[in-house]
XYZ file of C-alpha atoms in Angstrom:
636
model
C -42.140 32.249 -107.632
C -42.162 36.585 -106.858
C -42.136 38.502 -104.093
C -44.424 39.541 -101.917
C -43.130 42.942 -101.436
C -41.501 42.264 -97.970
C -38.886 40.171 -99.361
C -40.504 36.550 -99.085
C -41.649 34.801 -102.568
C -45.006 34.843 -103.291
C -46.197 31.012 -104.414
C -47.562 30.988 -108.083
C -51.003 29.311 -106.774
C -50.919 32.528 -104.818
C -50.803 34.916 -107.746
C -52.979 33.013 -109.937
C -55.799 33.137 -106.720
C -55.191 36.977 -106.685
C -55.831 36.985 -110.217
C -58.708 35.433 -110.349
C -60.271 37.835 -107.609
C -59.225 40.950 -109.281
C -60.607 39.797 -112.653
C -64.400 38.616 -110.663
C -64.181 41.886 -108.008
C -67.235 44.045 -108.588
C -65.417 47.003 -108.418
C -63.264 48.497 -111.018
C -59.471 48.112 -109.690
C -56.617 50.345 -111.093
C -52.938 50.006 -110.530
C -50.232 52.940 -111.298
C -46.855 53.652 -111.377
C -45.134 57.007 -109.234
C -45.682 59.002 -112.302
C -49.277 57.876 -112.814
C -49.321 55.746 -115.665
C -51.308 52.547 -115.559
C -49.753 49.090 -115.182
C -52.747 47.279 -114.905
C -56.915 47.499 -114.895
C -59.637 44.635 -114.073
C -62.485 43.993 -116.234
C -64.537 45.973 -113.761
C -62.095 48.951 -114.909
C -62.951 48.289 -118.761
C -66.769 47.696 -117.884
C -66.953 50.857 -115.801
C -64.915 53.155 -117.882
C -65.919 51.944 -121.410
C -61.926 51.922 -121.890
C -60.094 48.165 -123.392
C -57.426 47.385 -120.936
C -55.204 48.071 -124.040
C -56.182 51.336 -124.299
C -55.505 51.785 -120.952
C -52.029 50.501 -120.300
C -49.170 53.046 -119.962
C -51.708 55.856 -120.285
C -52.000 58.713 -117.204
C -54.733 57.717 -114.792
C -55.848 61.606 -115.702
C -57.616 59.906 -118.692
C -60.416 58.433 -116.342
C -61.185 61.890 -114.690
C -62.703 65.355 -115.986
C -61.806 68.539 -115.359
C -60.519 70.204 -112.744
C -59.705 66.926 -111.638
C -57.492 65.903 -114.754
C -55.044 69.099 -114.863
C -54.600 69.026 -111.003
C -54.023 65.276 -110.905
C -49.952 65.113 -111.380
C -50.005 67.827 -108.626
C -51.348 65.650 -106.286
C -48.804 62.905 -106.887
C -45.776 65.291 -106.502
C -46.752 67.000 -103.671
C -47.517 63.760 -102.038
C -43.851 62.102 -103.143
C -41.727 65.074 -102.285
C -43.625 66.466 -98.937
C -45.678 63.185 -97.955
C -49.018 65.655 -97.984
C -51.777 63.172 -98.171
C -54.843 64.165 -100.478
C -56.362 61.196 -101.037
C -54.337 58.413 -100.075
C -55.630 55.835 -97.553
C -58.100 58.090 -96.676
C -60.995 57.740 -99.717
C -63.532 60.220 -101.136
C -66.111 61.327 -103.636
C -64.855 62.536 -106.777
C -65.894 62.634 -110.694
C -65.119 60.087 -112.915
C -64.893 60.006 -116.853
C -66.330 57.326 -119.360
C -64.841 56.778 -123.120
C -67.542 58.466 -124.269
C -67.439 62.021 -122.427
C -69.999 61.289 -120.039
C -69.365 61.584 -116.225
C -70.502 59.934 -113.241
C -69.716 59.578 -109.229
C -67.786 57.215 -107.855
C -65.916 56.621 -104.812
C -62.154 56.358 -105.033
C -59.831 54.764 -102.228
C -56.573 54.713 -103.126
C -53.462 52.521 -101.346
C -49.738 52.777 -101.671
C -47.511 49.194 -102.262
C -43.711 49.022 -102.796
C -42.596 46.342 -105.440
C -38.418 45.750 -105.559
C -38.137 49.180 -103.772
C -40.478 50.959 -106.533
C -43.717 53.069 -105.375
C -46.882 52.115 -106.948
C -50.531 53.041 -106.026
C -53.674 51.054 -106.006
C -57.200 52.642 -106.861
C -60.343 50.945 -105.956
C -63.479 52.590 -107.942
C -67.148 52.050 -106.853
C -69.633 53.214 -109.035
C -72.266 55.751 -106.870
C -74.603 56.592 -109.911
C -77.408 53.790 -108.559
C -76.934 55.298 -105.212
C -76.685 59.054 -106.107
C -80.076 58.754 -108.281
C -81.973 57.006 -105.778
C -80.642 60.007 -103.289
C -81.639 62.313 -105.946
C -85.401 60.517 -106.405
C -85.563 60.521 -102.172
C -84.811 63.563 -102.114
C -87.257 64.492 -105.372
C -90.257 62.578 -103.596
C -89.725 64.464 -100.564
C -89.975 67.635 -102.195
C -92.859 66.480 -104.223
C -94.631 65.448 -101.252
C -94.151 68.499 -99.106
C -95.299 70.451 -101.818
C -98.438 68.298 -102.548
C -99.186 68.297 -98.742
C -98.454 72.028 -98.192
C -100.406 73.097 -101.311
C -103.007 71.084 -101.013
C -106.360 73.315 -100.335
C -107.886 70.702 -97.257
C -106.365 70.341 -94.214
C -103.740 67.631 -93.736
C -103.324 66.306 -90.156
C -100.828 63.444 -89.910
C -101.234 61.811 -85.773
C -99.316 58.447 -84.131
C -101.030 55.626 -82.407
C -101.505 57.435 -79.951
C -103.760 60.311 -81.436
C -100.818 62.519 -80.786
C -100.283 65.178 -83.863
C -96.770 65.073 -85.610
C -97.807 66.907 -88.949
C -99.830 69.755 -90.072
C -99.785 71.482 -93.659
C -100.387 75.118 -94.216
C -104.100 74.567 -95.006
C -104.696 73.869 -91.637
C -103.722 77.169 -90.437
C -105.857 79.105 -92.556
C -109.079 76.946 -92.062
C -108.322 76.100 -88.096
C -106.654 78.769 -87.014
C -103.786 76.840 -85.600
C -100.059 76.687 -87.053
C -97.913 73.674 -87.160
C -96.317 74.516 -83.686
C -99.588 74.978 -82.407
C -100.591 71.162 -82.952
C -97.319 69.174 -82.792
C -97.937 66.960 -80.121
C -101.510 67.878 -79.318
C -104.758 65.400 -79.549
C -106.005 65.223 -82.656
C -109.833 65.620 -80.275
C -109.360 69.821 -80.391
C -110.172 69.821 -83.731
C -113.590 68.573 -83.538
C -116.964 69.779 -81.631
C -118.063 66.843 -80.183
C -116.286 63.542 -78.685
C -118.867 61.781 -80.865
C -118.028 63.573 -84.000
C -113.963 62.540 -83.055
C -114.653 59.029 -82.065
C -116.746 58.467 -85.169
C -113.425 59.633 -87.166
C -111.548 57.114 -85.274
C -114.147 54.283 -86.325
C -114.607 54.848 -89.508
C -113.121 53.124 -92.853
C -109.221 53.332 -92.684
C -108.286 51.800 -95.599
C -106.637 53.554 -98.714
C -110.288 54.074 -100.017
C -111.586 55.512 -96.673
C -115.182 57.181 -96.762
C -115.964 60.717 -96.087
C -117.771 61.907 -93.249
C -119.454 64.435 -92.566
C -118.654 65.968 -88.995
C -118.757 69.566 -87.382
C -115.481 70.946 -86.395
C -113.873 73.296 -84.127
C -111.623 76.255 -84.821
C -109.113 77.846 -83.086
C -111.481 80.859 -82.427
C -113.897 78.481 -80.679
C -116.139 78.823 -83.691
C -117.994 75.556 -84.805
C -117.970 74.759 -88.698
C -119.602 71.525 -90.845
C -116.468 69.633 -92.481
C -115.893 66.581 -94.641
C -112.862 64.034 -93.043
C -111.556 61.287 -94.538
C -109.587 59.105 -92.503
C -106.508 56.849 -94.034
C -103.847 54.786 -92.265
C -100.360 55.371 -93.983
C -98.350 52.305 -93.981
C -94.684 51.079 -94.981
C -93.398 48.887 -97.486
C -93.252 46.316 -94.413
C -97.156 46.933 -93.777
C -96.274 48.218 -90.343
C -98.367 51.717 -89.090
C -96.452 55.471 -89.874
C -99.411 57.628 -88.902
C -102.615 57.875 -89.076
C -103.937 60.807 -91.838
C -107.013 62.701 -91.827
C -108.018 64.718 -94.901
C -110.244 67.856 -93.476
C -112.567 69.693 -96.136
C -114.049 73.071 -94.920
C -117.864 72.828 -96.100
C -118.644 75.930 -94.720
C -119.211 77.529 -97.939
C -120.190 74.497 -99.789
C -123.561 74.153 -96.819
C -123.949 77.626 -97.701
C -124.347 77.239 -101.443
C -126.803 73.805 -100.732
C -129.348 75.909 -99.150
C -129.432 78.813 -101.437
C -129.509 76.366 -103.999
C -132.648 74.822 -102.081
C -134.294 77.971 -101.251
C -134.302 78.187 -105.085
C -135.576 75.104 -106.021
C -138.606 75.464 -103.312
C -139.378 78.483 -104.768
C -139.248 77.096 -108.243
C -141.862 74.694 -107.325
C -143.891 77.035 -105.111
C -143.846 79.291 -108.266
C -145.885 76.179 -110.274
C -148.143 75.391 -107.575
C -149.387 79.409 -107.760
C -152.353 78.733 -110.323
C -153.493 75.638 -108.385
C -153.478 76.925 -105.013
C -155.284 80.618 -105.830
C -157.812 77.899 -107.269
C -158.551 76.118 -104.200
C -158.057 78.878 -101.781
C -161.133 80.375 -103.452
C -163.139 77.383 -102.960
C -162.341 76.720 -99.450
C -163.329 81.131 -99.059
C -166.513 80.136 -101.228
C -167.555 77.508 -98.615
C -166.806 79.387 -95.747
C -168.535 83.031 -96.976
C -171.425 80.905 -98.163
C -172.181 78.806 -95.045
C -171.822 81.852 -92.350
C -174.507 83.858 -94.290
C -177.013 80.305 -94.550
C -176.175 80.427 -90.587
C -177.112 83.851 -90.388
C -180.420 83.974 -92.499
C -181.885 80.471 -91.027
C -180.640 79.847 -87.255
C -182.383 76.058 -87.781
C -179.195 75.426 -89.800
C -176.810 77.686 -87.754
C -174.675 74.656 -86.454
C -174.094 72.566 -89.108
C -173.224 75.887 -91.709
C -170.633 76.757 -89.362
C -169.620 73.079 -89.100
C -168.807 73.241 -92.655
C -167.188 76.425 -92.871
C -165.051 75.565 -90.023
C -164.156 72.163 -91.721
C -163.463 74.504 -95.040
C -161.177 76.834 -92.596
C -159.592 74.230 -91.322
C -158.496 72.632 -94.227
C -157.289 75.925 -95.447
C -155.081 76.057 -92.280
C -153.600 73.104 -93.179
C -152.774 74.015 -97.014
C -151.572 77.171 -95.388
C -149.112 74.536 -93.092
C -148.061 72.692 -96.103
C -147.079 75.740 -97.984
C -145.120 77.415 -94.941
C -143.356 73.961 -94.852
C -142.070 74.240 -98.511
C -141.276 77.291 -98.849
C -139.078 78.461 -95.708
C -136.020 78.726 -95.703
C -133.880 76.160 -92.902
C -130.919 73.996 -92.708
C -130.767 70.721 -92.517
C -132.279 68.960 -89.987
C -132.936 64.757 -90.179
C -135.143 63.437 -87.692
C -136.116 60.177 -87.048
C -139.715 59.498 -88.665
C -142.402 57.129 -90.711
C -142.298 57.772 -94.156
C -145.795 56.356 -94.740
C -147.245 59.079 -91.943
C -145.156 61.649 -93.839
C -146.030 60.948 -96.885
C -149.755 60.478 -96.194
C -149.877 63.780 -94.633
C -148.918 65.528 -97.714
C -151.635 63.604 -100.206
C -153.916 66.761 -99.911
C -151.412 69.100 -101.558
C -149.791 66.872 -104.142
C -153.953 66.809 -105.526
C -153.709 69.962 -105.633
C -150.421 70.325 -107.496
C -150.944 67.797 -109.730
C -154.825 68.701 -110.950
C -158.009 66.599 -111.540
C -157.027 64.917 -114.422
C -154.167 63.147 -112.563
C -155.213 60.445 -110.511
C -152.561 59.760 -107.611
C -152.890 56.310 -106.063
C -150.705 54.785 -103.191
C -149.192 51.534 -101.878
C -147.733 51.634 -98.997
C -146.129 48.779 -97.051
C -147.419 48.097 -93.687
C -145.084 47.657 -91.329
C -142.064 50.359 -92.748
C -139.152 50.814 -91.082
C -138.305 54.306 -89.697
C -135.435 56.335 -91.436
C -133.544 59.664 -89.866
C -133.839 62.285 -92.782
C -134.699 65.834 -93.036
C -138.364 65.785 -93.341
C -138.334 68.945 -95.479
C -136.164 67.602 -98.160
C -138.298 64.424 -98.345
C -141.529 67.142 -98.764
C -139.297 69.148 -101.100
C -138.485 65.597 -103.220
C -141.641 64.334 -103.157
C -143.457 67.553 -104.446
C -141.332 68.275 -106.990
C -141.262 64.303 -108.449
C -145.184 65.170 -108.579
C -144.863 68.674 -110.665
C -142.474 66.554 -112.921
C -145.140 63.973 -113.608
C -147.428 66.292 -114.055
C -145.484 68.217 -116.962
C -144.764 64.681 -118.338
C -148.833 64.082 -118.110
C -150.072 67.254 -119.909
C -153.553 65.608 -121.264
C -153.700 63.291 -117.477
C -152.771 60.217 -116.529
C -151.950 58.436 -113.424
C -149.110 58.703 -110.694
C -148.267 55.997 -108.003
C -146.477 56.953 -104.820
C -145.550 53.904 -103.239
C -143.161 52.425 -99.605
C -141.463 49.142 -99.409
C -138.838 48.278 -97.011
C -135.443 46.657 -98.587
C -132.822 44.388 -97.242
C -129.563 44.290 -98.964
C -126.915 41.811 -98.096
C -123.342 41.878 -99.352
C -123.698 38.908 -102.162
C -127.107 41.436 -103.736
C -124.520 43.302 -105.371
C -126.527 46.875 -104.057
C -122.658 48.892 -105.208
C -124.678 48.573 -108.393
C -127.160 51.005 -106.732
C -124.563 52.660 -105.154
C -125.498 51.247 -101.945
C -123.769 50.087 -99.266
C -124.867 46.202 -97.906
C -128.005 46.863 -94.713
C -131.330 48.302 -94.643
C -132.977 51.072 -96.385
C -136.752 52.329 -97.402
C -137.499 53.253 -100.981
C -139.978 55.632 -101.875
C -140.919 54.689 -105.410
C -143.045 57.915 -107.512
C -144.028 56.159 -111.270
C -145.820 57.711 -113.930
C -147.428 56.863 -117.345
C -146.020 60.306 -119.144
C -144.158 60.898 -122.153
C -140.878 59.357 -120.583
C -137.201 60.233 -121.403
C -134.792 58.964 -124.237
C -132.271 57.396 -122.399
C -129.410 60.147 -123.700
C -131.641 62.625 -121.017
C -131.407 60.002 -118.203
C -128.069 59.852 -117.656
C -127.937 63.134 -117.436
C -131.426 63.869 -115.240
C -129.452 64.692 -111.862
C -126.933 66.749 -113.576
C -127.135 70.098 -111.771
C -128.970 72.778 -114.015
C -129.717 70.008 -116.933
C -133.650 70.545 -118.173
C -135.549 69.730 -121.435
C -138.460 72.540 -119.895
C -138.868 75.702 -121.597
C -137.049 78.546 -120.816
C -138.671 79.867 -117.386
C -140.352 76.659 -116.384
C -137.402 75.008 -114.596
C -134.129 75.862 -113.293
C -132.684 72.471 -113.216
C -132.038 71.570 -109.839
C -135.108 69.375 -108.972
C -133.561 66.071 -109.580
C -130.386 67.276 -108.533
C -131.131 68.448 -105.152
C -133.248 64.955 -104.621
C -130.250 63.331 -105.603
C -127.921 65.071 -103.348
C -130.349 64.775 -100.617
C -130.312 61.022 -101.129
C -126.811 60.673 -101.225
C -126.021 63.319 -97.717
C -128.827 60.912 -95.993
C -126.508 57.954 -96.908
C -128.846 56.467 -99.499
C -129.144 57.494 -103.404
C -131.371 58.110 -106.152
C -132.385 55.982 -109.335
C -134.510 56.710 -112.453
C -135.914 54.721 -114.785
C -137.641 55.563 -117.999
C -138.644 54.988 -121.362
C -140.177 57.229 -123.783
C -143.975 57.078 -124.204
C -143.972 54.534 -121.232
C -143.392 56.953 -118.318
C -140.729 57.373 -115.197
C -140.276 55.762 -112.279
C -137.884 57.733 -109.497
C -136.474 55.766 -106.585
C -135.481 56.908 -103.280
C -133.282 54.977 -100.803
C -132.705 55.997 -97.649
C -130.976 54.308 -94.727
C -133.340 52.645 -91.692
C -133.158 53.911 -88.150
C -133.962 51.325 -85.886
C -134.180 53.021 -83.044
C -137.668 55.181 -83.811
C -139.173 55.599 -80.427
C -143.109 55.784 -81.438
C -145.128 57.885 -79.351
C -148.558 58.955 -80.334
C -150.112 61.798 -78.470
C -153.766 62.385 -78.390
C -155.148 64.966 -80.757
C -156.572 68.133 -79.312
C -160.409 68.258 -79.500
C -162.506 71.426 -79.016
C -164.544 69.912 -76.168
C -160.961 69.437 -73.918
C -160.543 72.431 -73.102
C -160.661 73.679 -68.913
C -161.427 76.235 -66.910
C -158.872 78.151 -64.785
C -158.582 80.902 -62.025
C -159.344 83.947 -63.572
C -156.218 84.961 -64.761
C -155.603 88.823 -66.089
C -154.457 88.338 -69.760
C -153.061 91.568 -71.493
C -153.949 90.741 -75.203
C -151.705 92.398 -77.663
C -153.238 92.230 -81.302
C -153.391 94.449 -83.987
C -156.017 93.487 -86.154
C -159.261 94.407 -84.585
C -161.131 91.031 -85.799
C -158.465 88.652 -84.691
C -158.565 90.688 -80.942
C -162.366 90.643 -80.633
C -162.591 86.512 -81.339
C -159.138 85.948 -78.936
C -160.927 88.067 -76.483
C -164.319 86.143 -76.358
C -162.279 82.892 -76.277
C -160.515 84.202 -73.404
C -163.785 84.877 -71.542
C -164.587 81.312 -72.539
C -161.988 80.056 -70.916
C -162.806 82.140 -67.806
C -159.611 84.682 -67.688
C -160.116 88.430 -67.136
C -158.987 90.440 -70.424
C -156.938 93.828 -70.586
C -156.187 94.612 -74.535
C -153.865 96.641 -76.450
C -153.003 96.988 -80.249
C -149.102 97.275 -80.030
C -145.872 96.999 -77.481
C -146.142 100.544 -76.298
C -149.525 100.708 -75.506
C -149.049 97.467 -73.472
C -146.078 98.632 -71.558
C -148.443 101.458 -70.667
C -151.584 99.077 -69.646
C -148.321 97.338 -67.559
C -147.804 100.713 -65.167
C -151.403 100.927 -64.678
C -152.440 97.100 -63.563
C -150.868 93.916 -62.405
C -151.289 91.325 -65.253
C -150.286 87.398 -65.201
C -150.097 86.729 -68.968
C -149.022 88.850 -71.502
C -150.766 87.523 -75.154
C -149.078 89.225 -77.641
C -148.493 89.156 -81.670
C -144.771 88.778 -82.537
C -144.545 91.352 -85.426
C -146.818 94.240 -84.677
C -146.952 98.455 -85.681
C -145.346 100.748 -83.227
C -142.028 99.656 -82.849
C -141.517 97.197 -80.625
C -142.100 92.953 -81.472
C -143.122 90.818 -78.979
C -140.245 89.468 -78.285
C -139.286 92.882 -77.632
C -142.284 93.280 -75.532
C -141.794 90.328 -73.369
C -137.998 91.626 -72.556
C -138.951 94.826 -71.627
C -142.068 93.855 -69.314
C -139.916 90.473 -67.681
C -137.432 93.445 -66.405
C -139.685 95.598 -64.703
C -142.561 92.692 -64.091
C -140.347 89.669 -63.693
C -143.280 87.399 -62.386
C -145.168 88.047 -65.779
C -145.277 85.217 -68.435
C -145.635 85.552 -72.258
C -147.219 83.836 -74.859
C -146.219 84.677 -78.406
C -148.185 83.699 -81.441
C -147.383 84.022 -85.186
C -149.163 83.559 -88.539
C -145.398 83.032 -89.915
C -143.827 79.803 -89.649
C -141.817 78.797 -86.689
C -138.747 79.738 -88.278
C -139.497 83.293 -89.597
C -140.877 83.671 -85.862
C -138.133 83.214 -84.069
C -135.529 84.967 -87.098
C -137.776 88.071 -84.718
C -136.195 86.800 -81.444
C -133.228 89.062 -80.516
C -133.162 88.931 -77.015
C -132.251 85.098 -76.605
C -135.745 84.310 -75.073
C -137.108 81.506 -77.096
C -140.684 81.797 -75.766
C -142.738 79.463 -76.742
C -145.461 80.460 -80.646
C -148.346 79.639 -80.524
C -149.178 78.956 -84.088
C -151.973 80.705 -86.507
C -154.283 79.877 -87.146
C -155.359 77.684 -83.380
C -158.293 76.015 -81.844
C -159.853 76.764 -78.258
C -158.220 73.638 -76.992
C -155.141 74.468 -78.297
C -154.882 78.018 -77.014
C -156.317 76.258 -73.567
C -153.450 74.172 -73.746
C -151.229 76.420 -74.174
C -152.002 79.026 -71.618
C -152.140 76.004 -69.154
C -149.008 74.671 -69.938
C -147.684 78.744 -69.403
C -148.908 78.441 -66.112
C -147.545 75.452 -64.708
C -143.885 76.496 -65.379
């Protein structure tokens, strides 16, 4: 039996029980006397500090402390013994411990005081804080790293809650959108998008960790719209709870600009390769026109037949010019719903010009082809460039086949092997029997600026542009080739089931309608074209007034009341057709204006600095088209 410190005996069984508790304790437990000498330690102390019990018993407890705690420890005990000043007794604090090898570690020390046989003793419980401090340091590092990654990211990063309210925005958001994080805090993320449709598309898009990039139009604080690519993901906690919705937004303004420049460069490269063939065909057409008009002049009996042949040749030249303008113009991407069979068929004529007489062109179209939504100009561009590549691969002639086919991919068809998602696609195929390509060339065929053609013969942008167009349209492009056996290129475009088909009746020259004698001011600087226009308007029943340019037309308006101004867009004299229309309407609000131009619609529209958006009748036009345009003008 022994005393419990309160005067009562302690049973031996209790002492043994207490000793087992000390031995099994996870934390280090150390007892010292009033002089700071170690009296007992438990096994956890030996493990934590690296000293055996025999090495510690009788030593000053300062052996377990690094400086400055070691030098100050005895002073703490003296202050407490003589003045009762508590520095650590019964309070506990975080301090630093020192192991036998000299290494230090963070620990929490709690000291209690007790008496045995009238003598004062102290017991210390030491809890190792190494793991906790390491975890805290790791969390701090991760937090700093996260903030650095988010803030230094070039893309805008937005985090929103379940109610779509923004609670985090990085520095790039201010650079791209013009909003500070304080501006956006608590705001609905809708204000970053130009339309409700784009906004809802982002919230409906894939939200797993591999969120797909979606192209939308975003809105800066200034109100400026800009193209953007958004990746939408959901941020989950470790328990799979939703912590927020993250949006990674990339400004595509510069990329779209570069795409337009590359597209124009690639189009012009294709046109350059067409020049000689087109010149040859135009000379043939002009020969037909001139020759038949001469025959008609010399022999009135065959005048009608000769005039018809000349007219047909002229119309063929007009169609060829229309195709060339379509290929060469600079334009923004403008997808529309269309039927590929019809679109490709309309290109056959110009493809034959591009290929030459020694290459046989055949088609194999699926009859009931699905509609697709794509940019018509990009489709034309792709087909023309593939035709030119095929021609270059067959210098001694050969054959080129163009085909279309509906293709339906289910999930078990593994469409991902073609870079596609499951769904319905229309495949456009172009296959030649030319020289083909080795595998190492096929592997790089879609790379920008990669070309096997001689210097000056190609930019290396053709196939890259085709691949980019297909991917941007939601599809893909693939290529298969064998040396000396030919090449096949497949373009996959997703189908669009929303096509509303409408077939407009073609206007013939016999469908002209007579009118009520309105006075038309014809503004045209080309004398031959002016004479033709006057004759046509007279046949339609209009009265005529003439002017060779804009200033002359304004003078005529001062002298005589005119119902309609029919003017070329680009003329000498310092005024465009658009500017003439604006000045005329300022003084004569009731006058109606119809413009005409030999340029493409977009080039003509570039001259419109007035914002009038007037109708432009494209040259060349026939009598029926002129009559229809004037009738529409008078009815509005």
